[in-house]
XYZ file of C-alpha atoms in Angstrom:
692
model
C 71.582 119.369 117.769
C 69.864 118.435 114.479
C 66.565 119.430 112.869
C 65.380 115.796 112.942
C 65.098 113.324 115.787
C 66.166 109.705 115.337
C 67.485 106.733 117.234
C 69.922 105.479 114.595
C 70.911 106.717 111.161
C 68.944 103.853 109.569
C 65.850 105.983 110.081
C 67.247 108.780 107.918
C 66.829 108.919 104.115
C 69.640 107.626 101.951
C 72.085 110.162 100.483
C 71.618 111.496 96.981
C 73.333 109.426 94.264
C 74.547 112.655 92.665
C 78.040 113.371 93.939
C 77.586 117.111 93.464
C 75.009 117.002 96.284
C 77.439 115.159 98.547
C 80.014 117.971 98.615
C 79.688 119.516 102.085
C 80.280 123.156 102.992
C 81.817 124.290 99.686
C 78.715 125.688 97.950
C 80.407 128.861 96.732
C 83.435 126.992 95.390
C 81.184 124.474 93.635
C 79.350 127.251 91.803
C 82.576 128.916 90.691
C 84.287 125.763 89.456
C 81.078 124.513 87.815
C 80.926 127.785 85.877
C 84.595 127.331 84.901
C 83.943 123.813 83.593
C 80.843 124.898 81.704
C 82.683 127.756 79.991
C 85.892 125.727 79.470
C 88.001 127.838 81.797
C 91.001 126.588 83.741
C 90.826 126.508 87.549
C 93.147 126.126 90.530
C 91.764 124.693 93.790
C 93.673 125.510 96.967
C 92.807 124.269 100.425
C 93.781 122.148 103.390
C 93.939 118.364 102.990
C 90.573 116.651 103.231
C 88.296 119.628 102.487
C 86.825 118.026 99.348
C 88.940 119.057 96.350
C 89.058 115.583 94.804
C 85.422 114.935 95.695
C 84.394 118.091 93.881
C 86.252 117.166 90.700
C 84.851 113.623 90.842
C 81.358 115.115 91.026
C 82.057 117.200 87.923
C 83.157 114.049 86.136
C 79.803 112.450 86.950
C 78.043 115.428 85.407
C 80.187 115.173 82.279
C 79.016 111.603 81.652
C 75.586 112.945 80.677
C 76.911 115.606 78.308
C 75.051 115.421 74.983
C 77.322 117.817 73.063
C 80.292 115.462 73.041
C 81.249 113.543 69.888
C 83.316 110.341 70.294
C 86.750 110.129 68.757
C 89.730 107.796 68.511
C 93.477 108.275 68.340
C 95.518 105.954 66.120
C 99.258 105.761 65.466
C 100.661 104.829 62.057
C 104.213 104.704 60.705
C 105.828 107.488 58.774
C 107.213 105.865 55.623
C 109.504 108.807 54.945
C 110.950 108.999 58.466
C 110.350 106.082 60.822
C 111.496 108.179 63.807
C 108.516 110.509 63.285
C 105.394 108.343 63.743
C 102.059 109.953 62.951
C 99.152 110.099 65.421
C 95.769 110.861 63.829
C 92.465 111.784 65.442
C 89.420 110.105 63.891
C 86.062 111.680 64.688
C 83.083 109.450 65.402
C 83.089 105.821 66.445
C 86.188 103.995 65.317
C 85.599 101.187 62.793
C 88.355 98.783 61.814
C 87.689 99.350 58.115
C 88.262 103.086 58.484
C 91.923 102.498 59.247
C 93.660 102.567 55.896
C 96.771 100.454 55.916
C 99.550 101.671 53.669
C 100.722 99.294 50.950
C 104.503 99.284 51.080
C 106.774 97.169 49.003
C 106.413 93.736 50.567
C 109.396 91.730 51.622
C 110.361 88.793 49.421
C 109.899 85.730 51.566
C 112.130 82.674 50.948
C 110.474 79.676 49.199
C 108.956 76.999 51.382
C 109.806 73.267 51.523
C 106.770 72.416 49.406
C 107.972 74.812 46.728
C 111.346 73.071 46.851
C 109.768 69.605 46.348
C 107.591 70.856 43.538
C 110.641 72.367 41.831
C 112.559 69.100 42.133
C 109.684 67.145 40.557
C 109.303 69.582 37.672
C 113.063 69.669 37.158
C 113.166 65.866 37.061
C 110.442 65.738 34.408
C 112.159 68.373 32.284
C 115.485 66.579 32.706
C 113.934 63.261 31.597
C 112.425 64.889 28.533
C 115.725 66.486 27.553
C 117.708 63.298 28.073
C 115.293 61.305 25.924
C 115.954 63.689 23.067
C 119.727 63.347 23.259
C 121.555 60.406 21.710
C 125.166 61.383 22.493
C 126.232 60.050 25.956
C 128.704 62.916 26.436
C 125.946 65.468 25.863
C 123.724 63.714 28.351
C 126.509 63.778 30.936
C 127.137 67.473 30.391
C 123.428 68.316 30.775
C 123.141 66.238 33.955
C 126.237 67.831 35.439
C 125.069 71.366 34.665
C 121.589 70.787 36.078
C 123.036 69.096 39.170
C 125.263 72.081 39.930
C 122.437 74.567 39.433
C 120.056 72.432 41.496
C 122.590 72.061 44.307
C 123.082 75.816 44.496
C 119.327 76.382 44.499
C 118.783 73.786 47.252
C 121.589 75.297 49.337
C 120.140 78.782 48.979
C 116.636 77.644 49.939
C 117.884 75.642 52.904
C 119.987 78.567 54.087
C 117.055 80.962 53.927
C 114.700 78.576 55.720
C 116.967 76.893 58.270
C 119.511 79.587 59.131
C 117.007 82.462 58.621
C 118.247 85.246 56.441
C 117.369 88.554 58.085
C 115.057 91.133 56.597
C 117.889 93.606 56.760
C 119.620 91.710 53.934
C 116.729 92.681 51.663
C 116.756 96.479 51.401
C 113.605 98.599 50.865
C 111.320 95.856 52.153
C 108.843 96.018 55.113
C 106.694 93.368 56.770
C 102.915 94.021 56.605
C 102.657 93.644 60.397
C 105.069 96.553 60.897
C 102.907 99.071 59.035
C 99.524 98.254 60.525
C 98.119 101.266 62.448
C 97.605 100.929 66.208
C 94.569 102.214 68.120
C 95.936 104.214 71.047
C 92.736 105.504 72.634
C 88.991 105.350 72.110
C 86.976 108.098 73.822
C 83.237 107.394 73.906
C 82.206 110.062 76.458
C 83.531 113.401 77.632
C 86.563 112.418 79.679
C 87.703 113.307 83.174
C 91.323 112.190 83.458
C 93.203 112.298 86.765
C 96.982 112.452 86.916
C 99.670 113.113 89.495
C 101.922 116.081 88.995
C 105.112 114.100 89.665
C 104.411 111.252 87.164
C 105.754 112.734 83.942
C 105.098 109.660 81.785
C 101.482 109.397 82.886
C 100.916 113.111 82.436
C 102.720 113.882 79.166
C 103.143 110.493 77.482
C 106.309 108.659 76.455
C 107.912 106.353 73.886
C 108.603 102.826 75.112
C 112.143 101.543 75.151
C 112.995 98.748 72.708
C 116.071 96.697 73.673
C 116.494 95.528 70.044
C 117.153 98.965 68.632
C 113.591 100.079 68.033
C 113.577 99.563 64.261
C 112.203 96.751 62.120
C 112.833 93.992 61.311
C 114.309 93.044 64.706
C 112.860 95.757 66.931
C 109.357 97.095 67.456
C 108.457 99.971 65.105
C 108.207 103.413 66.777
C 104.466 103.910 66.173
C 103.745 100.784 68.249
C 105.700 102.184 71.184
C 103.799 105.433 71.584
C 102.236 105.945 75.063
C 99.552 108.593 75.298
C 99.665 110.969 78.251
C 96.751 112.064 80.399
C 96.982 115.464 78.742
C 96.061 113.835 75.396
C 93.393 111.507 76.807
C 91.654 114.559 78.298
C 91.043 116.089 74.858
C 87.552 117.664 74.804
C 87.262 117.003 78.546
C 88.851 117.785 81.921
C 92.387 117.089 83.077
C 92.687 117.026 86.874
C 96.234 117.349 88.217
C 96.640 116.847 91.957
C 99.537 117.683 94.300
C 100.937 120.563 92.261
C 103.715 121.021 94.797
C 105.518 118.039 93.264
C 105.247 119.289 89.679
C 108.715 119.780 88.085
C 109.470 123.019 86.254
C 109.937 121.331 82.860
C 106.525 119.665 83.180
C 104.989 123.090 83.797
C 106.546 124.300 80.543
C 104.987 121.408 78.605
C 101.570 122.083 80.157
C 101.888 125.770 79.329
C 102.671 124.873 75.707
C 99.656 122.556 75.564
C 97.338 125.248 76.937
C 98.630 127.791 74.430
C 98.757 125.614 71.296
C 96.030 123.103 72.279
C 98.320 120.364 71.009
C 101.458 118.647 72.247
C 103.849 116.151 70.678
C 105.046 113.012 72.467
C 108.733 112.232 72.711
C 110.933 109.860 74.690
C 111.462 111.050 78.254
C 114.501 108.944 79.093
C 117.686 110.080 77.296
C 119.153 106.571 77.673
C 116.177 104.902 75.988
C 115.826 103.968 72.328
C 112.720 106.167 72.318
C 114.720 109.328 72.994
C 115.122 109.982 69.265
C 111.423 109.375 68.497
C 108.909 112.220 68.407
C 105.351 112.232 67.127
C 103.490 114.975 65.368
C 101.605 117.459 67.638
C 98.569 115.655 69.090
C 95.360 117.608 69.880
C 94.753 118.319 73.569
C 92.042 120.971 73.781
C 91.058 120.542 77.424
C 89.957 122.220 80.630
C 92.711 122.082 83.252
C 91.894 121.821 86.962
C 94.798 121.696 89.409
C 94.700 121.365 93.179
C 97.041 121.602 96.119
C 97.488 122.918 99.624
C 97.489 126.604 100.457
C 101.259 127.030 100.177
C 101.605 125.003 96.961
C 100.738 127.849 94.591
C 104.221 129.311 95.091
C 105.634 126.263 93.293
C 103.883 127.218 90.033
C 105.683 129.410 87.530
C 104.145 132.814 86.887
C 103.360 132.182 83.159
C 101.418 129.027 83.979
C 99.672 130.644 86.940
C 98.573 133.513 84.695
C 96.955 131.010 82.330
C 94.690 129.787 85.136
C 91.440 131.760 84.984
C 89.901 130.860 88.353
C 91.856 130.631 91.608
C 89.508 129.186 94.213
C 90.370 128.878 97.910
C 88.268 126.241 99.660
C 87.074 126.783 103.212
C 88.339 124.686 106.088
C 85.579 125.720 108.512
C 81.878 126.500 108.417
C 79.591 128.165 110.935
C 78.146 126.004 113.672
C 74.447 126.497 113.000
C 71.421 124.260 112.503
C 71.785 124.107 108.717
C 75.446 123.145 108.795
C 74.951 120.583 111.548
C 72.359 118.956 109.301
C 74.919 118.983 106.494
C 77.411 117.276 108.787
C 74.734 114.699 109.619
C 74.248 114.221 105.870
C 77.980 113.587 105.571
C 77.806 110.960 108.330
C 74.977 109.158 106.506
C 76.948 109.340 103.244
C 80.028 107.781 104.810
C 78.016 105.007 106.413
C 76.279 104.224 103.127
C 79.236 104.576 100.769
C 81.536 102.458 102.951
C 78.890 99.888 103.953
C 79.236 100.686 107.668
C 76.923 99.961 110.570
C 74.295 102.573 111.551
C 75.192 105.196 114.145
C 73.218 106.262 117.187
C 71.989 109.799 117.796
C 74.431 110.305 120.678
C 77.363 109.179 118.529
C 76.362 111.648 115.801
C 76.282 114.432 118.398
C 79.790 113.427 119.500
C 80.971 113.666 115.884
C 79.670 117.246 115.828
C 81.647 117.992 119.002
C 84.719 116.494 117.385
C 84.136 118.758 114.366
C 84.048 121.707 116.775
C 87.258 120.631 118.470
C 89.052 120.079 115.158
C 87.971 123.556 114.025
C 89.297 125.111 117.236
C 86.074 126.963 118.070
C 82.628 126.180 119.436
C 81.106 128.464 116.781
C 82.742 126.604 113.874
C 82.711 123.131 112.366
C 85.699 121.707 110.540
C 85.510 120.990 106.829
C 88.543 118.718 106.903
C 86.059 115.898 106.651
C 88.531 113.174 105.709
C 89.693 113.103 109.321
C 86.082 112.909 110.497
C 85.511 110.074 108.016
C 88.492 108.179 109.428
C 87.068 108.459 112.943
C 83.715 107.050 111.742
C 85.372 104.120 109.969
C 87.547 103.220 112.942
C 84.560 103.427 115.296
C 82.744 101.018 112.984
C 85.698 98.620 113.164
C 85.524 98.655 116.944
C 81.729 98.211 116.928
C 81.873 95.168 114.642
C 85.180 93.812 115.898
C 85.900 91.086 118.392
C 88.327 90.611 121.197
C 91.803 89.420 120.295
C 91.275 86.057 122.009
C 88.089 85.415 120.000
C 89.788 86.286 116.715
C 92.709 83.959 117.482
C 90.297 81.161 118.406
C 88.341 81.567 115.165
C 91.495 81.533 113.080
C 92.710 78.428 114.918
C 89.436 76.626 114.179
C 89.658 77.463 110.489
C 93.196 76.142 110.163
C 93.009 73.317 112.746
C 92.980 69.539 112.178
C 89.185 69.450 112.581
C 88.816 71.189 109.257
C 87.359 68.614 106.849
C 88.031 68.792 103.144
C 85.253 67.723 100.820
C 86.544 65.099 98.352
C 86.434 66.014 94.709
C 84.210 63.719 92.681
C 85.116 62.752 89.187
C 82.560 63.578 86.448
C 81.518 59.927 85.980
C 81.240 59.119 89.685
C 78.283 61.408 90.394
C 75.834 59.343 88.314
C 77.171 56.066 89.786
C 76.640 57.390 93.318
C 73.011 58.271 92.584
C 72.335 54.747 91.214
C 73.905 53.091 94.286
C 71.844 55.267 96.634
C 68.625 54.233 94.844
C 69.501 50.566 95.242
C 70.438 50.994 98.898
C 67.154 52.781 99.524
C 65.174 49.711 98.557
C 66.734 47.668 101.384
C 66.017 50.255 104.142
C 63.785 48.845 106.930
C 60.231 50.151 106.953
C 59.295 52.497 109.759
C 57.020 51.134 112.447
C 53.544 52.567 112.369
C 53.522 52.757 116.187
C 55.424 55.955 116.949
C 53.654 56.802 120.175
C 56.757 56.122 122.227
C 58.840 58.496 120.159
C 59.063 62.156 120.727
C 57.928 64.154 117.747
C 60.057 67.219 117.147
C 58.775 69.776 114.706
C 61.504 71.448 112.736
C 60.572 75.092 112.280
C 62.397 77.150 109.686
C 65.476 78.839 111.119
C 65.252 82.622 110.826
C 68.586 84.349 110.900
C 68.624 87.380 113.104
C 69.794 90.615 111.551
C 72.988 92.102 112.873
C 71.837 94.810 115.258
C 75.324 96.179 115.933
C 75.437 99.972 115.849
C 78.156 102.581 116.293
C 77.579 104.053 119.717
C 78.993 106.909 121.760
C 81.392 104.512 123.507
C 82.993 103.527 120.217
C 83.534 107.160 119.222
C 85.020 107.992 122.619
C 87.383 105.045 122.395
C 88.775 106.371 119.121
C 89.090 109.893 120.508
C 90.739 108.819 123.756
C 93.310 106.601 122.042
C 94.047 109.259 119.405
C 94.622 106.685 116.645
C 93.197 109.068 114.044
C 96.169 111.433 114.490
C 99.890 110.709 114.822
C 100.593 113.927 116.692
C 97.876 113.193 119.225
C 99.227 109.702 119.849
C 102.676 111.193 120.461
C 101.120 113.710 122.845
C 99.214 110.993 124.724
C 102.373 108.916 125.024
C 104.349 111.938 126.244
C 101.812 112.856 128.908
C 101.462 109.238 129.987
C 105.211 108.778 130.459
C 106.331 112.197 131.723
C 103.362 113.764 133.491
C 104.095 112.006 136.760
C 107.686 113.241 136.673
C 106.768 116.896 136.237
C 107.029 118.888 139.437
C 103.729 120.728 139.019
C 101.554 121.217 142.095
C 98.224 122.860 141.424
C 96.691 125.281 143.940
C 99.950 125.515 145.900
C 100.980 128.426 148.150
C 101.957 131.676 146.362
C 105.509 131.763 145.045
C 107.727 134.506 143.663
C 108.660 134.255 139.991
C 106.799 130.955 139.484
C 103.841 130.743 137.082
C 102.139 128.025 135.051
C 101.734 128.511 131.310
C 99.822 126.415 128.791
C 100.839 124.899 125.474
C 99.713 122.352 122.881
C 101.733 119.346 121.764
C 101.359 119.025 117.975
C 98.754 120.342 115.556
C 96.069 117.838 116.596
C 97.636 117.005 119.931
C 96.858 117.607 123.590
C 97.405 120.511 125.928
C 100.015 120.550 128.645
C 101.034 122.730 131.569
C 104.538 124.196 131.732
C 106.093 125.729 134.823
C 107.952 128.983 134.140
C 110.515 130.121 136.721
C 112.318 133.492 136.725
C 115.285 134.552 138.843
C 116.800 138.051 138.839
C 120.235 138.807 140.195
C 122.328 141.954 140.223
C 125.289 142.147 137.898
C 128.053 144.642 137.266
C 127.777 144.052 133.531
C 124.690 145.696 131.998
C 123.009 143.011 129.959
C 119.922 140.776 129.924
C 120.468 137.038 129.766
C 117.755 134.532 128.863
C 118.647 131.168 130.360
C 117.005 128.393 128.343
C 117.186 125.099 130.198
C 114.076 123.452 128.764
C 114.866 123.399 125.067
C 114.004 125.358 121.950
C 111.943 128.352 123.086
C 110.815 131.363 121.096
C 113.539 133.770 122.185
C 111.913 136.768 120.553
C 108.852 136.187 122.747
C 110.942 136.158 125.909
C 112.805 139.261 124.745
C 109.464 141.011 124.304
C 108.230 139.904 127.724
C 111.468 141.046 129.344
C 111.400 144.454 127.660
C 107.725 145.008 128.465
C 108.066 144.042 132.112
C 111.057 146.363 132.556
C 109.146 149.219 130.960
C 106.024 148.751 133.045
C 107.951 148.476 136.302
C 110.468 151.258 135.684
C 107.994 153.922 134.558
C 105.593 153.122 137.419
C 102.568 152.588 135.200
C 101.636 149.414 137.055
C 99.638 149.949 140.217
C 101.465 147.063 141.800
C 104.650 149.129 141.985
C 102.813 151.916 143.802
C 101.178 149.404 146.135
C 104.630 148.284 147.209
C 105.471 151.822 148.215
C 107.642 152.517 145.228
C 111.027 151.158 144.230
C 114.425 152.427 145.168
C 116.660 154.043 142.593
C 118.936 151.044 142.724
C 116.033 148.676 142.083
C 114.915 150.751 139.132
C 118.347 150.505 137.528
C 117.402 147.426 135.531
C 120.517 147.631 133.403
C 122.439 146.090 136.289
C 120.159 143.076 136.581
C 120.434 139.734 134.885
C 117.180 137.903 134.153
C 117.188 134.115 133.992
C 114.083 132.354 132.651
C 113.541 128.619 132.744
C 110.776 126.585 131.115
C 110.987 123.795 133.644
C 110.897 120.226 132.253
C 109.638 121.323 128.861
C 110.863 118.192 127.070
C 108.504 118.513 124.112
C 109.566 121.976 122.889
C 106.108 123.436 123.481
C 107.079 126.910 124.697
C 106.500 129.772 122.289
C 104.654 133.004 121.557
C 101.603 132.126 123.667
C 103.850 132.072 126.743
C 104.749 135.780 126.607
C 102.028 136.834 129.079
C 103.091 134.176 131.571
C 106.787 135.043 131.152
C 106.124 138.739 131.609
C 104.196 138.197 134.858
C 106.943 135.925 136.135
C 109.573 138.609 135.458
C 107.476 141.291 137.173
C 107.023 139.038 140.186
C 110.782 138.547 140.476
C 111.566 142.237 139.945
C 109.151 143.391 142.667
C 109.592 140.295 144.843
C 105.815 139.786 145.008
C 104.471 136.215 145.025
C 102.190 134.849 142.318
C 99.138 132.754 143.133
C 99.427 129.113 142.147
C 95.772 128.221 141.550
C 95.680 129.298 137.901
C 97.201 128.688 134.460
C 97.554 131.392 131.859
C 97.970 131.585 128.095
C 98.161 134.621 125.842
C 100.439 136.611 123.605
C 101.538 140.138 124.432
C 102.422 143.131 122.306
C 104.475 146.162 123.369
C 101.319 148.086 124.278
C 100.366 145.497 126.871
C 97.427 144.053 124.905
C 96.795 140.337 125.306
C 96.346 138.765 121.876
C 94.608 135.590 120.707
C 96.343 132.226 120.657
C 95.630 128.815 119.156
C 94.522 125.558 120.750
C 92.560 127.227 123.538
C 90.333 124.201 124.180
C 93.271 121.811 124.438
C 94.924 124.174 126.901
C 91.807 124.502 129.046
C 91.485 120.712 129.159
C 95.123 120.471 130.279
C 94.456 122.881 133.165
C 91.494 120.700 134.166
C 93.606 117.537 134.043
C 96.178 119.026 136.416
C 93.434 120.203 138.793
C 93.813 123.992 138.599
C 90.868 126.111 139.740
C 91.237 128.896 137.184
C 92.490 129.428 133.653
C 93.169 132.849 132.110
C 92.790 133.264 128.358
C 92.612 136.209 125.919
C 89.188 137.827 125.561
C 89.232 137.199 121.807
C 89.434 133.430 122.452
C 86.428 133.308 124.784
C 83.944 132.545 122.016
C 86.087 129.560 120.958
C 85.727 127.765 124.297
C 83.713 124.559 123.837
C 83.552 123.034 127.325
C 84.130 125.490 130.219
C 82.629 123.184 132.841
C 84.854 122.138 135.707
C 87.090 125.209 135.756
C 86.726 128.976 136.076
C 87.572 130.517 132.676
C 88.667 134.175 132.926
C 89.070 136.316 129.810
C 91.251 139.460 129.824
C 92.279 142.065 127.278
C 95.206 143.933 128.903
C 98.107 143.190 131.176
C 96.838 145.582 133.884
C 93.732 143.429 134.348
C 95.915 140.539 135.442
C 97.488 142.284 138.446
C 94.674 141.729 140.985
C 93.989 138.269 139.544
C 97.435 136.711 139.757
C 99.462 138.529 142.446
C 99.223 137.956 146.177
C 98.626 141.562 147.320
C 97.037 140.908 150.704
C 100.320 141.058 152.604
C 101.724 144.184 150.911
């Protein structure tokens, strides 16, 4: 299976710390995207979930950390004294130093006098008043001076008290600004070449925003606009890489902003919410000279607008399968070791690793391929580790009960001064301890050896992997399939290896993308009718009607023109029998509750119709799957291994599959697998011709 022999994965070398070496099966894509990053070209990664798109970008980010060409920079926001709704964002090259930020010197606000100033003024006024009164001899003049000063002093005291106690607002003093409202704000410090990740649907995170201020957004009550600026990922990725995932969720207006940023290499920030106080605020264009990498599933590219898609230089499609050879099996083993190491899991046995390879074959749908949807494989490994290190439910409940039970003792908390007192008391008590008797012959001497804790020898074995696979907890569709088969299989009227029957055949289908195979009984009845038409009776549910139409048309053609040897073997058909326009064809997918009938059932349906038309029984010891075209060729289908396993489960002796699917069969043991290419090859295999 592998190029190395081992008992457990502990014997294998540890994975490389470089993430670029941990990307499995995407060597060609890695080279292309690495060239794009090096030459500052934009790239689009398309592929199935779990094939390594995010892992690849994360590896590029690790490489960027060691870039020597990058120069640090900082982004600061400062107010615009001419228009407060247009804050200014500046880029400062080099390491940001506090002294480099030049604070503007606006006209400062006149602050009201303090209480100490008031007391000092009263004292000085009293001294001046005493001096003036001493120089006046006329009592009326003294009274007039005292009255005038008292009125002026009362007004001054009232004004000062009003400003200090009731708080006159800054708005009452025009053309004045607080020093705190004009201090620049550091928005972002970039010390290494950045790799910024953002989701396509989060507009604020991607493009930036202006915070809402419930107090109007203007000084002196509200927060000034330059302090409410939020940088977007597109600005933080300046001189680096911006990675945008899940492009299917990207709104059209966001695509327009990204297109503008790629064209102009700068983008202003404005309020995104029209009901916010930041809606009227917009900064100057902020530099965003970056390399854009976007990723999504195969069908997500249709969501991108053509102008933006044209701006993407590299469109890379990641593989979802790799060849099943020695080199790639070793790579899959490397992936297993990586997952065990990176997630701190228990080691895995050789047999369990071989089972993971078989699972990779099954998930790929072919024995000659291995899946590259490695996230699903990783989930199986993690869950197997949980089972290997887990305990029975009763043991877990018992442990939790012991931890929370009344036996749990709580250590009393000593006060700082009590610790020293306790030590002194223990010394005194030690002096009164009785001396040990020298005669210790009657006592048993027990030597206390150091306790050596045994290492946890738990490993992930083949049984743990099989338990995960059999329960299907790694896939929702497989769990649904298991539940369906468990509940309805015993109700299905399917008898394997029964006596030959006319118009009855057993087809094969798969429940769900990662589900299980199942056997479906197909029954056809043909009756004569005075009205020339063909009816397709669907009792079982939602079938592919175009497939049944094709099977019906093909069977009529082959029987009516006599090209099938089976018609000649029957001695030919009467003219009335050949007049198929006066026959009604009824087809039933018996007890097909899961809607699993479709294109792969056309071969089975066609044989069932032919059997009913010629009244020749079909053997019941086989299942068949395959798609037909109008030329009678049997075409490839999907899920061949799941279907073969279903035929085994029901106990059939034979299974008939398309020739093109033969190389995909992983485990043919236990059943006779027959591969065919044309409909004529099926006649001697499926019909009971001995009694003709």
